[in-house]
Short mmCIF file of C-alpha atoms and ligand atoms in Angstrom, two decimals:
data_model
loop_
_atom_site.label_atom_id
_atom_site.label_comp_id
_atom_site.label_asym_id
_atom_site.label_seq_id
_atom_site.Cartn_x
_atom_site.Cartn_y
_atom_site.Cartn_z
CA UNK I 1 0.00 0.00 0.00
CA UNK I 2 1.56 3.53 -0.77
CA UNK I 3 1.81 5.77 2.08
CA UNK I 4 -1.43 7.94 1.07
CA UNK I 5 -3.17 4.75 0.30
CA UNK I 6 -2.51 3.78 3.69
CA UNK I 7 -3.42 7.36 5.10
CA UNK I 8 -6.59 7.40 3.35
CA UNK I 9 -7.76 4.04 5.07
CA UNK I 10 -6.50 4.62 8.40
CA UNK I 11 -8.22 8.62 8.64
CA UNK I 12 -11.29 8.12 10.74
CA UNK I 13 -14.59 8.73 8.56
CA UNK I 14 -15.03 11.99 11.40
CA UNK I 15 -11.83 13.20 10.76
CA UNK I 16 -12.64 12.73 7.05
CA UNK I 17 -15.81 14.53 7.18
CA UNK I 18 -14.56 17.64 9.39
CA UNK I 19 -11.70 17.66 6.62
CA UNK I 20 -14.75 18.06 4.04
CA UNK I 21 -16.03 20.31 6.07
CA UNK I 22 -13.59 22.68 6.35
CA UNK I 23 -12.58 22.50 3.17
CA UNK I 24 -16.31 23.10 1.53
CA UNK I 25 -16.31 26.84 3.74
CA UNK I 26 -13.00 27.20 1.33
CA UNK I 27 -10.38 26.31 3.80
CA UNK I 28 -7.30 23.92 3.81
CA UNK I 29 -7.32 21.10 5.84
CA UNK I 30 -4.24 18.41 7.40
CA UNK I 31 -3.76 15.75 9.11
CA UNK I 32 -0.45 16.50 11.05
CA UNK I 33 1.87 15.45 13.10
CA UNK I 34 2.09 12.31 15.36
CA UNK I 35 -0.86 10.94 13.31
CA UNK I 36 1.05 10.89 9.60
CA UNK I 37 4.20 9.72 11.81
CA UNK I 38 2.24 6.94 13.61
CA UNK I 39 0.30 5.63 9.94
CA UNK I 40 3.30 5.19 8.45
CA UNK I 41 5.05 3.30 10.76
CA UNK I 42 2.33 1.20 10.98
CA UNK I 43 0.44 1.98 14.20
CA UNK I 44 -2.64 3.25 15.71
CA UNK I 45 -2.22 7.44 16.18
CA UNK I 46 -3.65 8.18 19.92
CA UNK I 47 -4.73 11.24 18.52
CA UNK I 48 -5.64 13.15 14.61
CA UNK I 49 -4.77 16.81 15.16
CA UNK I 50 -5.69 19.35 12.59
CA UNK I 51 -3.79 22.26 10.94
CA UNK I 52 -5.75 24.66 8.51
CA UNK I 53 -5.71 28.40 7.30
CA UNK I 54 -8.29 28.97 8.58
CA UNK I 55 -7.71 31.34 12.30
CA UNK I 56 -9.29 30.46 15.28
CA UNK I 57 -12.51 33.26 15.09
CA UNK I 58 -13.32 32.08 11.30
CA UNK I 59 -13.29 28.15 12.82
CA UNK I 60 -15.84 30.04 15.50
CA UNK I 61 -17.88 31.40 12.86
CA UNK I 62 -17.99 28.16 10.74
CA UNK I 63 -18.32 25.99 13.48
CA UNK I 64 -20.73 27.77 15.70
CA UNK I 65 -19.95 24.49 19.14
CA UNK I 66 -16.21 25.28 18.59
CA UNK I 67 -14.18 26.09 21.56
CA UNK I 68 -10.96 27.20 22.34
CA UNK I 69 -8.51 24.75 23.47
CA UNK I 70 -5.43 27.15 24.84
CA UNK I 71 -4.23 30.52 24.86
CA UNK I 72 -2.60 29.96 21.31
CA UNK I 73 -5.89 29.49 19.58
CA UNK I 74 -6.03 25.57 19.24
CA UNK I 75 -9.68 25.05 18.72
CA UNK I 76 -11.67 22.14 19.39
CA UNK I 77 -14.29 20.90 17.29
CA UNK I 78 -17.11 18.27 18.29
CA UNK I 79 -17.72 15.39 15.07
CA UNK I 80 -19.86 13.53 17.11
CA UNK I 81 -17.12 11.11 17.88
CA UNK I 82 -14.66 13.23 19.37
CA UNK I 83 -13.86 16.93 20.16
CA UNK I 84 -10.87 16.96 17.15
CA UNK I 85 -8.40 20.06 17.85
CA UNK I 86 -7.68 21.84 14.93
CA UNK I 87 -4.60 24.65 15.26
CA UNK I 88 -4.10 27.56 12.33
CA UNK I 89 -0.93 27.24 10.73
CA UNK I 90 1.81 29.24 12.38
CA UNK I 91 5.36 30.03 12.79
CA UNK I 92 6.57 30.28 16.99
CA UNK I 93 7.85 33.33 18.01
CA UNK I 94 10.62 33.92 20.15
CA UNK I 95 10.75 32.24 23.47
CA UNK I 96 11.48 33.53 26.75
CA UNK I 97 11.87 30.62 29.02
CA UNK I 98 13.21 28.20 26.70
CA UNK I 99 9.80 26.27 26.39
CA UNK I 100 7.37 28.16 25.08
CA UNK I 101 6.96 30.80 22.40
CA UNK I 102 5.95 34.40 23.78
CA UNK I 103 3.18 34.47 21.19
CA UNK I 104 2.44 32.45 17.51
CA UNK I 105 1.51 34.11 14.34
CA UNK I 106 -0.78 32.79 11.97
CA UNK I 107 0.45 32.04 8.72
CA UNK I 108 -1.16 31.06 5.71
CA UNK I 109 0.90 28.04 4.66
CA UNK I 110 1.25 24.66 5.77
CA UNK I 111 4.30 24.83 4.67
CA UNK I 112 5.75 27.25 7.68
CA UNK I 113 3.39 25.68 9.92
CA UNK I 114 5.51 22.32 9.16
CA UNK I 115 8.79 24.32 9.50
CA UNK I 116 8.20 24.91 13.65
CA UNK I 117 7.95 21.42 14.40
CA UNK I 118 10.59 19.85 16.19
CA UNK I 119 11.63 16.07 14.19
CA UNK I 120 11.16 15.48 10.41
CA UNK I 121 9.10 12.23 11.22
CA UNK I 122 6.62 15.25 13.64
CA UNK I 123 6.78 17.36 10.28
CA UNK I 124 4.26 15.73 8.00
CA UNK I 125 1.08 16.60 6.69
CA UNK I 126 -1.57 14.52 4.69
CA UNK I 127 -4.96 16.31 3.50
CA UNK I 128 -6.69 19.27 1.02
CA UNK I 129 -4.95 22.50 -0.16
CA UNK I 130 -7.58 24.87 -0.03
CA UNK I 131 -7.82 25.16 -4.23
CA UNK I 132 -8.26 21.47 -4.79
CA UNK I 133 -11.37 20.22 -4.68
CA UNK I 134 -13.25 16.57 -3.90
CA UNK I 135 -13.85 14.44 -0.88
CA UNK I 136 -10.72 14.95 1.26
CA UNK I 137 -9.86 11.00 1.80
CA UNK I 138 -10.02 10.30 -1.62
CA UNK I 139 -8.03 13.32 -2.79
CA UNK I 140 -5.10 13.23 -0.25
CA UNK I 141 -2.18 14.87 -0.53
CA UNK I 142 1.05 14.13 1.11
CA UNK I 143 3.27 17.07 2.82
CA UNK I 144 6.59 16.35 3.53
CA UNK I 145 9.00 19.27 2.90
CA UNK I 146 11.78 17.85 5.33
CA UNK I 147 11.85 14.28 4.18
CA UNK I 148 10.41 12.87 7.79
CA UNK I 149 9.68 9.51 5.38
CA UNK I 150 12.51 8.95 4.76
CA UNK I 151 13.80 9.33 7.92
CA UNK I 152 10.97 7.36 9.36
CA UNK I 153 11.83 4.17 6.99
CA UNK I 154 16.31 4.73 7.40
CA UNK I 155 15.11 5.14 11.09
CA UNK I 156 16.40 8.70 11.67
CA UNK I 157 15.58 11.11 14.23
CA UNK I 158 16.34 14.58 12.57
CA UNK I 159 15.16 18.20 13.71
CA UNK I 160 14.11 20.10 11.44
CA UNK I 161 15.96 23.30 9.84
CA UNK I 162 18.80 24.55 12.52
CA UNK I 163 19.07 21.96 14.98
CA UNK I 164 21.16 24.29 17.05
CA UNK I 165 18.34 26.79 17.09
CA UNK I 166 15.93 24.30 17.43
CA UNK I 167 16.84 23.09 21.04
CA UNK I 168 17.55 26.61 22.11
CA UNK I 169 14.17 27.47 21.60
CA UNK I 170 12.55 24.78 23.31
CA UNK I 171 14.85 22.32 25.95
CA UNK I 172 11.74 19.63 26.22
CA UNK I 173 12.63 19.11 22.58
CA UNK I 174 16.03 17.45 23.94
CA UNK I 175 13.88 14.67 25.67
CA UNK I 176 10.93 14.55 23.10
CA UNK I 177 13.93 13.15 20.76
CA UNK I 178 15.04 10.56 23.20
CA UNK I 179 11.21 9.19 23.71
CA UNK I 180 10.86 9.44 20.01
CA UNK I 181 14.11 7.69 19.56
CA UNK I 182 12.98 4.51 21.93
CA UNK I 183 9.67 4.48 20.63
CA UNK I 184 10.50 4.00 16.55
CA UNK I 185 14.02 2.81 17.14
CA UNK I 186 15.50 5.46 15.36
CA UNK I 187 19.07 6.74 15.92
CA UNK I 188 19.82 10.39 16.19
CA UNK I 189 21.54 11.69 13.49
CA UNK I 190 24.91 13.38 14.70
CA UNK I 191 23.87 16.66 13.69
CA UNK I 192 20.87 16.52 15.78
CA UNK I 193 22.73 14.68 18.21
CA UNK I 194 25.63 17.44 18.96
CA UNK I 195 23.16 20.01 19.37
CA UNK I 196 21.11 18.10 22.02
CA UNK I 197 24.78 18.08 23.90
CA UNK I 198 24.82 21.75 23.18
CA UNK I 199 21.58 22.32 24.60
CA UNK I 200 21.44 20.10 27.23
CA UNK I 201 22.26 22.60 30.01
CA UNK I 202 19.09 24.61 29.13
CA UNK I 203 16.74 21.29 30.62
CA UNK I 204 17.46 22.80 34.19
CA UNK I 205 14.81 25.44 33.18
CA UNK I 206 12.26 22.65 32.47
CA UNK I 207 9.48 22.21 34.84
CA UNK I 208 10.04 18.31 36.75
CA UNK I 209 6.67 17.35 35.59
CA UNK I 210 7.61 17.50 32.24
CA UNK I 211 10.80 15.93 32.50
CA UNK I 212 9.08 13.40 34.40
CA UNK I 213 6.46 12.45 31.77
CA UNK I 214 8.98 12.49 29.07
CA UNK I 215 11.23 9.74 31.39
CA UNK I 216 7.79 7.58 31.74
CA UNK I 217 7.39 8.03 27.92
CA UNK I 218 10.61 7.02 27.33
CA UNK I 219 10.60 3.70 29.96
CA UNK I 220 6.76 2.72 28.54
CA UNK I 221 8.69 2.32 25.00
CA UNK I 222 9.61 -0.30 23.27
CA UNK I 223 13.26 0.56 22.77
CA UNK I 224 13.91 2.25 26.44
CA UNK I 225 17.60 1.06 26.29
CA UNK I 226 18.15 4.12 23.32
CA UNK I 227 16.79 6.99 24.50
CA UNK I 228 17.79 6.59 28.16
CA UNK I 229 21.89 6.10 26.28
CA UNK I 230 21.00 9.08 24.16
CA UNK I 231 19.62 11.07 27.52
CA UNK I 232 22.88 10.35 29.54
CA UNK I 233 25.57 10.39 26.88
CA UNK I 234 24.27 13.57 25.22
CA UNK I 235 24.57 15.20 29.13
CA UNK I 236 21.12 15.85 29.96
CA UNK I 237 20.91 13.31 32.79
CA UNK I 238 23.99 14.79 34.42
CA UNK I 239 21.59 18.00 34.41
CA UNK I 240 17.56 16.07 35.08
CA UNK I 241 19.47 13.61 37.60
CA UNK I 242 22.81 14.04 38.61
CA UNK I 243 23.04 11.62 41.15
CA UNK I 244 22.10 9.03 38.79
CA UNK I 245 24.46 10.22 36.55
CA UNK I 246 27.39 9.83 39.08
CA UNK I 247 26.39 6.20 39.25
CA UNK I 248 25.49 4.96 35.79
CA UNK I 249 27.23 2.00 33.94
CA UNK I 250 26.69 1.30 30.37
CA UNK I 251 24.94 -1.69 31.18
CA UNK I 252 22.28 0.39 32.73
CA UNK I 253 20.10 1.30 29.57
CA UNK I 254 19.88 -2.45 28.38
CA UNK I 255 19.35 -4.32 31.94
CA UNK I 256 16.10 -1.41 32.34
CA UNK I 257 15.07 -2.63 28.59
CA UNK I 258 14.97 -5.86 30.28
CA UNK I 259 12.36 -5.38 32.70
CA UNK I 260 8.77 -6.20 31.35
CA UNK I 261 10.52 -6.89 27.92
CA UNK I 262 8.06 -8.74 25.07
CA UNK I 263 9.80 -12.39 25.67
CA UNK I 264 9.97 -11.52 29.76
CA UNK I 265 6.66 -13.64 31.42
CA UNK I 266 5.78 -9.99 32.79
CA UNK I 267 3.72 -7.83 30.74
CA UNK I 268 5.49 -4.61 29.79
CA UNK I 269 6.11 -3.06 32.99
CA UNK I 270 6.75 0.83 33.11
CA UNK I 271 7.26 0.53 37.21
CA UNK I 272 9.26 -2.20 37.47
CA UNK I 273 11.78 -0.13 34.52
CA UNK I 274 11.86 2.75 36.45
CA UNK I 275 12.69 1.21 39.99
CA UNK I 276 15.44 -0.72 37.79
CA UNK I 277 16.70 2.81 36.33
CA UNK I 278 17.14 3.81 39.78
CA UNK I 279 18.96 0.46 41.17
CA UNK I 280 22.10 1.93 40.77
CA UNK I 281 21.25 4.42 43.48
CA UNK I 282 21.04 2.71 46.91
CA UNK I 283 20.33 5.22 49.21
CA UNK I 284 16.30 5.25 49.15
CA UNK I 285 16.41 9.06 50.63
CA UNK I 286 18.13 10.10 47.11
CA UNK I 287 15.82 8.12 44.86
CA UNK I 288 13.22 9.32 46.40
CA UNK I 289 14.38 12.43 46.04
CA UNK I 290 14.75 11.94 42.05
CA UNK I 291 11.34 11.05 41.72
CA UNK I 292 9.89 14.08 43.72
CA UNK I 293 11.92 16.05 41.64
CA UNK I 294 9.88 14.91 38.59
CA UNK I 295 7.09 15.22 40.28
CA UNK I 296 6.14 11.37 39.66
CA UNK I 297 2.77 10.64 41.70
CA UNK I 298 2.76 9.82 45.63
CA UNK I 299 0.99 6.38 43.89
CA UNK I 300 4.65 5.85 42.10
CA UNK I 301 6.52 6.88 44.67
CA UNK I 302 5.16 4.51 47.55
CA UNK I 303 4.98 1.80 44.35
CA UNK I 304 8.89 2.65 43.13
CA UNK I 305 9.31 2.52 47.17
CA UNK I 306 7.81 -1.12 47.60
CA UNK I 307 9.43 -2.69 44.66
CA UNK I 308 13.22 -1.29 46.42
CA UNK I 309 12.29 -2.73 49.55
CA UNK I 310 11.11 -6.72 47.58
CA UNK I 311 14.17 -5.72 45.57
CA UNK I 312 16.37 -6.43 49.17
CA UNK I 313 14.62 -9.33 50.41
CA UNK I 314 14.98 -10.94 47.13
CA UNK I 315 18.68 -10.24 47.37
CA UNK I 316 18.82 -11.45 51.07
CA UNK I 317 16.65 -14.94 49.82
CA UNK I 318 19.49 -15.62 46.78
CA UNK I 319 22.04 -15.79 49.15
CA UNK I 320 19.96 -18.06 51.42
CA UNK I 321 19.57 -15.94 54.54
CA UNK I 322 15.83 -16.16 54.19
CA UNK I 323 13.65 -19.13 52.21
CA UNK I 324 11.63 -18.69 49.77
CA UNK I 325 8.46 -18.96 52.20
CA UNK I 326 9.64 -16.48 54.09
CA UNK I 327 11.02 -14.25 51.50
CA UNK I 328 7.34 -14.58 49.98
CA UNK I 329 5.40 -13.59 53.06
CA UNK I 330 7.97 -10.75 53.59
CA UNK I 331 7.07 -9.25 50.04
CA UNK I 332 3.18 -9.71 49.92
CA UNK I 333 2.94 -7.95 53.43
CA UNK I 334 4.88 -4.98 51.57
CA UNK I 335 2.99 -4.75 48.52
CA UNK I 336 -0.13 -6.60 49.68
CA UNK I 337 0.49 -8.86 46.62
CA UNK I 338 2.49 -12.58 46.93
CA UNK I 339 2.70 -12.87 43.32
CA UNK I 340 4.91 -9.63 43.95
CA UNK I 341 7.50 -12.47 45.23
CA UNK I 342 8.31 -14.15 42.06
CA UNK I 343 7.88 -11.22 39.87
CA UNK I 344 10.60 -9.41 41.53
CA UNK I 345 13.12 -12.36 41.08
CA UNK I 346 11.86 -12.22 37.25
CA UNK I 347 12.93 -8.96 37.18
CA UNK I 348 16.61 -9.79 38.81
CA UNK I 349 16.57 -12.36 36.21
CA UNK I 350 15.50 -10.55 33.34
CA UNK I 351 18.21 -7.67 34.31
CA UNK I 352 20.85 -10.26 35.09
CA UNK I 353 21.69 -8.79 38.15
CA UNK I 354 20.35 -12.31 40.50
CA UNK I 355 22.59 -14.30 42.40
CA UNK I 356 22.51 -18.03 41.71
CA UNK I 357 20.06 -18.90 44.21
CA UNK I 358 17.71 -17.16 42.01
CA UNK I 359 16.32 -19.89 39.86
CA UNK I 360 15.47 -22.25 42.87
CA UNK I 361 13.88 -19.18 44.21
CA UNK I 362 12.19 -18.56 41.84
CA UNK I 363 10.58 -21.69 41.26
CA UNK I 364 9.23 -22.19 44.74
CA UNK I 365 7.48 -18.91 44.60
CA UNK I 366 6.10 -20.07 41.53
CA UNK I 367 4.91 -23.19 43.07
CA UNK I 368 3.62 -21.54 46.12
CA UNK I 369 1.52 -18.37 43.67
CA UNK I 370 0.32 -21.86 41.53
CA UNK I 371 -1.12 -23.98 44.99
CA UNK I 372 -2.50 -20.68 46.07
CA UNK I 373 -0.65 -20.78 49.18
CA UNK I 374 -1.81 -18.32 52.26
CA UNK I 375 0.95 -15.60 52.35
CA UNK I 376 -1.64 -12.60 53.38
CA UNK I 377 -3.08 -12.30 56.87
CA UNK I 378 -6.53 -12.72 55.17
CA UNK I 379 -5.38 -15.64 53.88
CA UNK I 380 -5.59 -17.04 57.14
CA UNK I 381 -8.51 -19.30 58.97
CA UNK I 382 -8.34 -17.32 61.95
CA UNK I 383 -8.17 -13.35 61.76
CA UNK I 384 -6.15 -10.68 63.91
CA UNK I 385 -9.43 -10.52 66.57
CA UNK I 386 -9.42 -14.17 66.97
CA UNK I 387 -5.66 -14.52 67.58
CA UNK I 388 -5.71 -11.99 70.54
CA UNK I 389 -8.77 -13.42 71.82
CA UNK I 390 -7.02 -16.74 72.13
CA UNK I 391 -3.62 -15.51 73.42
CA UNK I 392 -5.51 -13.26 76.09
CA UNK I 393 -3.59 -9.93 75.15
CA UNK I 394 -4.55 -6.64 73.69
CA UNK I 395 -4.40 -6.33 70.10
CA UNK I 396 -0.99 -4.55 68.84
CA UNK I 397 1.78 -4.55 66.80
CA UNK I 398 2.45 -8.32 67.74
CA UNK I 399 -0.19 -9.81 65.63
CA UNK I 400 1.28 -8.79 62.85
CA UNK I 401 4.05 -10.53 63.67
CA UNK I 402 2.29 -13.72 65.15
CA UNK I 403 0.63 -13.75 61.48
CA UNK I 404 4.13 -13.69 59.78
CA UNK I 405 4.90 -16.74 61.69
CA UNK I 406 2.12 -18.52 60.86
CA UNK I 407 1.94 -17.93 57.27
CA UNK I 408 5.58 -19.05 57.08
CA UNK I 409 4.92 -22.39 59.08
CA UNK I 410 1.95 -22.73 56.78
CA UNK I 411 3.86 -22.03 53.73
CA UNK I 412 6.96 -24.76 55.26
CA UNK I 413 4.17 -27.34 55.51
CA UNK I 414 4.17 -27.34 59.62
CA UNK I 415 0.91 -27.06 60.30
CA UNK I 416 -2.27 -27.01 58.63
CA UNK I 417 -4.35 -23.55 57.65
CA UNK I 418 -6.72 -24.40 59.69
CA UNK I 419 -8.19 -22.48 63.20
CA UNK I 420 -7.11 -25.04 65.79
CA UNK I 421 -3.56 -25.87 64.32
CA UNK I 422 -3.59 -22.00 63.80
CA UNK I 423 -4.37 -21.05 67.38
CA UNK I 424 -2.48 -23.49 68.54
CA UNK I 425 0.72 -22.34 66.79
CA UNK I 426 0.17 -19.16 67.59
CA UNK I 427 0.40 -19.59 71.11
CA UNK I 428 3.56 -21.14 71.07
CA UNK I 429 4.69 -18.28 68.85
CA UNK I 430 3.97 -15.64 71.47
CA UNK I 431 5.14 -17.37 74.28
CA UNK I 432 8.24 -18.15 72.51
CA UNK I 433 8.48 -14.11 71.43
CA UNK I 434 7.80 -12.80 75.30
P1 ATP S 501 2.38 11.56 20.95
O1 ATP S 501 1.98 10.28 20.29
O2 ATP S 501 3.38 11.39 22.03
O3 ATP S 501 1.24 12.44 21.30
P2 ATP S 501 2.87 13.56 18.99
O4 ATP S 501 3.84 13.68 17.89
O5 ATP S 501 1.43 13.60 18.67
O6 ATP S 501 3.24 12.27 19.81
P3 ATP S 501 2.41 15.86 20.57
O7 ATP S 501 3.18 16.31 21.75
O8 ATP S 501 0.99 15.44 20.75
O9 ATP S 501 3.28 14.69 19.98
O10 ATP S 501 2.51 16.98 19.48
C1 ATP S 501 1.86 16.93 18.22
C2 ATP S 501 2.77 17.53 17.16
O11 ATP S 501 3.07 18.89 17.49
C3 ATP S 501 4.10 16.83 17.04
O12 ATP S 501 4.06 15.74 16.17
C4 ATP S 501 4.99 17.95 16.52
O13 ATP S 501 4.80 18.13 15.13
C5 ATP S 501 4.44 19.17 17.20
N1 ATP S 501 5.11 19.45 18.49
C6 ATP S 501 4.70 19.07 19.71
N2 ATP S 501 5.52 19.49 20.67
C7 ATP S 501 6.49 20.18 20.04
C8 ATP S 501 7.65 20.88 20.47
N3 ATP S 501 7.97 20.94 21.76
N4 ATP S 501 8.40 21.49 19.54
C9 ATP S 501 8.07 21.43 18.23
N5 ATP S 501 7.01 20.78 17.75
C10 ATP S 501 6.22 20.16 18.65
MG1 MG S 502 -0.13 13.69 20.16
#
């Protein structure tokens, strides 16, 4: 199929129609952007953004339930299926802050309006000129002024026009190019590449949040292992996370491509690469300290917190100082998840950092997740109530540990889940513990 072929049958009949539409009040309409990129290399665009001629209070009058998106006129317009954004061509003016342009000013060709954007592959455009005339997905035609398809098949990450300029005038375009790099497995073309170095002291001024999103971008890609290399041999990790920096090893990138991999059991597995990327760091103060600098979530951070903690017990059970019953009920009472157990040792497996103990490890967790073995307090016949009852003491911090005990000799095959061995047990167990 030729790439406007393949366009044409990917363009959503809404996105077709509101293409028609714009173009029967006599303006051009284009697909842009991460939607022409993501057609032809064969996937499924998240979103179809629109460019057109048209300005922001003639899209009002044409399209009377328009609204604006943002403060530089992106409108969105309601098909029935979706609220599509449609943005006027324009050219960026100068920025302030290294981010954003002070103000945009509408142009009349697509043409300029391709020339702002940051990669080749982000600079296509597929649609009507305003002149032609005809049913927009039928008629086509394909924009590409900076050769992003070319790029896109030799699997080239390019900016387009001054690549010098280009980062200067916008820092987040230093890690855009390292997500877009892991995602299509493109290299960075040296060019392109020397002026991320150049510019890489200019992603201090970048707010954490969007550094932080661009890292999960980059980790939730296929390719990881390439734009977290790019990121730290280009020197903008020694300026988004110098304490990382100080500790990577080459090795790094690829063992955090590991994690969640496609031939790993795991599905892909964003938070189990980013507590890997920060394995290198051992002090849990300073990680944490990374990842409220990129403002990750207080969900990630007490997740990213609980997989460094499993990480240690799984490191203490390869080297035998804990079994593999033990090391289980250890991890499910940190995440509230057994199966956490074995995954964990997948992980150290997967990232070839797991002593030899691993394996055996490995497969008794298995085992135990497979027989549905208790390794929760829930998963007991007798709850926290009951067990003070019986023992005659006031509830505390001790059941919790009576529980342990019992799930472990329950696990070992010393006694039966069942109340009266369970009561039973536990009695000795507190006696023994006083
Ligand atoms: P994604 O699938 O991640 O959304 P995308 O290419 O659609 O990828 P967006 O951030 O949604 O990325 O931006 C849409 C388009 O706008 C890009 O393809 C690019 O042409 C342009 N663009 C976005 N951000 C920038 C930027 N910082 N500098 C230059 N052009 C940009
Ligand atoms: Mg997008």
């Amino acid at each position: 199929m030729s790439h406007e072929a393949a366009l044409r049958a990917a363009a959503p009949a809404d996105v077709a129609r509101l293409m028609g539409r714009l173009h029967s009040h006599g303006f051009a309409a284009y697909v842009v952007g991460g939607a022409v990129r993501d057609v032809l290399a064969g996937r499924a665009p998240a979103d179809w953004d629109l460019a057109t001629n048209a300005t922001p209070d003639q899209l009002r009058a044409a399209f009377p339930d328009a609204e604006y998106e943002n403060r530089f006129g992106t409108v969105g317009i309601p098909t029935g299926v979706a609220v599509r954004e449609v943005t006027t061509f324009r050219t960026d003016g100068p920025s302030s802050d290294a981010r954003r342009p002070d103000a945009v000013n509408f142009i009349s060709s697509i043409h300029g309006d391709l020339a702002r954007r940051d990669f080749t592959v982000n600079a296509m455009a597929f649609g009507l000129a305003g002149d032609e005339g005809g049913d927009p997905v039928i008629n086509g035609a394909f924009v590409d002024p900076h050769g992003g398809r070319e790029d896109l098949d030799a699997r080239v990450l390019r900016a387009v026009g001054n690549a010098a300029e280009r980062f200067k005038e916008d820092a987040l375009r230093t890690l855009r190019a390292a997500r877009f790099a892991s995602r299509f497995q493109l290299t960075i073309e040296p060019v392109t590449a020397a002026a991320i170095r150049d510019a890489a002291g200019l992603t201090s001024a970048l707010s954490g949040e969007r550094i932080g999103a661009e890292i999960e971008g980059i980790l939730a890609s296929a390719h990881p292992e390439i734009g977290l290399a790019a990121l730290h041999d280009l020197g903008v990790m020694r300026v988004i996370a110098p304490a990382l920096n100080e500790r990577w090893s080459e090795g790094l990138p690829q063992r955090v491509a590991a994690i969640g991999a496609p031939e790993s059991s795991d599905a892909p597995d964003p938070l189990g690469r980013l507590a890997e990327l920060l394995v290198p760091i051992s002090d849990d103060e300073v990680a944490e300290q990374i990842l409220t600098n990129w403002r990750r979530p207080r969900a990630t951070m007490s997740a990213i917190a609980q997989v460094r903690a499993a990480d240690r017990a799984a490191a203490e059970a390869e080297r035998g100082a804990i079994d593999h019953v033990e090391y289980r009920v250890h991890v499910a009472a940190l995440t509230g998840d057994p199966r956490d157990a074995a995954r964990q040792i997948r992980r150290r497996l997967a990232a070839e950092r797991a002593a030899p103990g691993a394996s055996t490890l490995l497969a008794g967790c298995e085992r135990a997740d497979a027989q549905n073995t208790p390794a929760l307090p829930a998963e007991l016949a007798v709850d926290g109530a009951e067990l003070a009852r019986e023992i005659g003491a006031t509830p505390g911090a001790w059941i919790k540990e009576v529980q342990a005990s019992l799930l472990i000799s329950v696990g070992r095959g010393e006694i039966l889940n069942q109340p009266a061995a369970l009561l039973a047990a536990a009695e000795r167990a507190h006696a023994s513990n006083e």
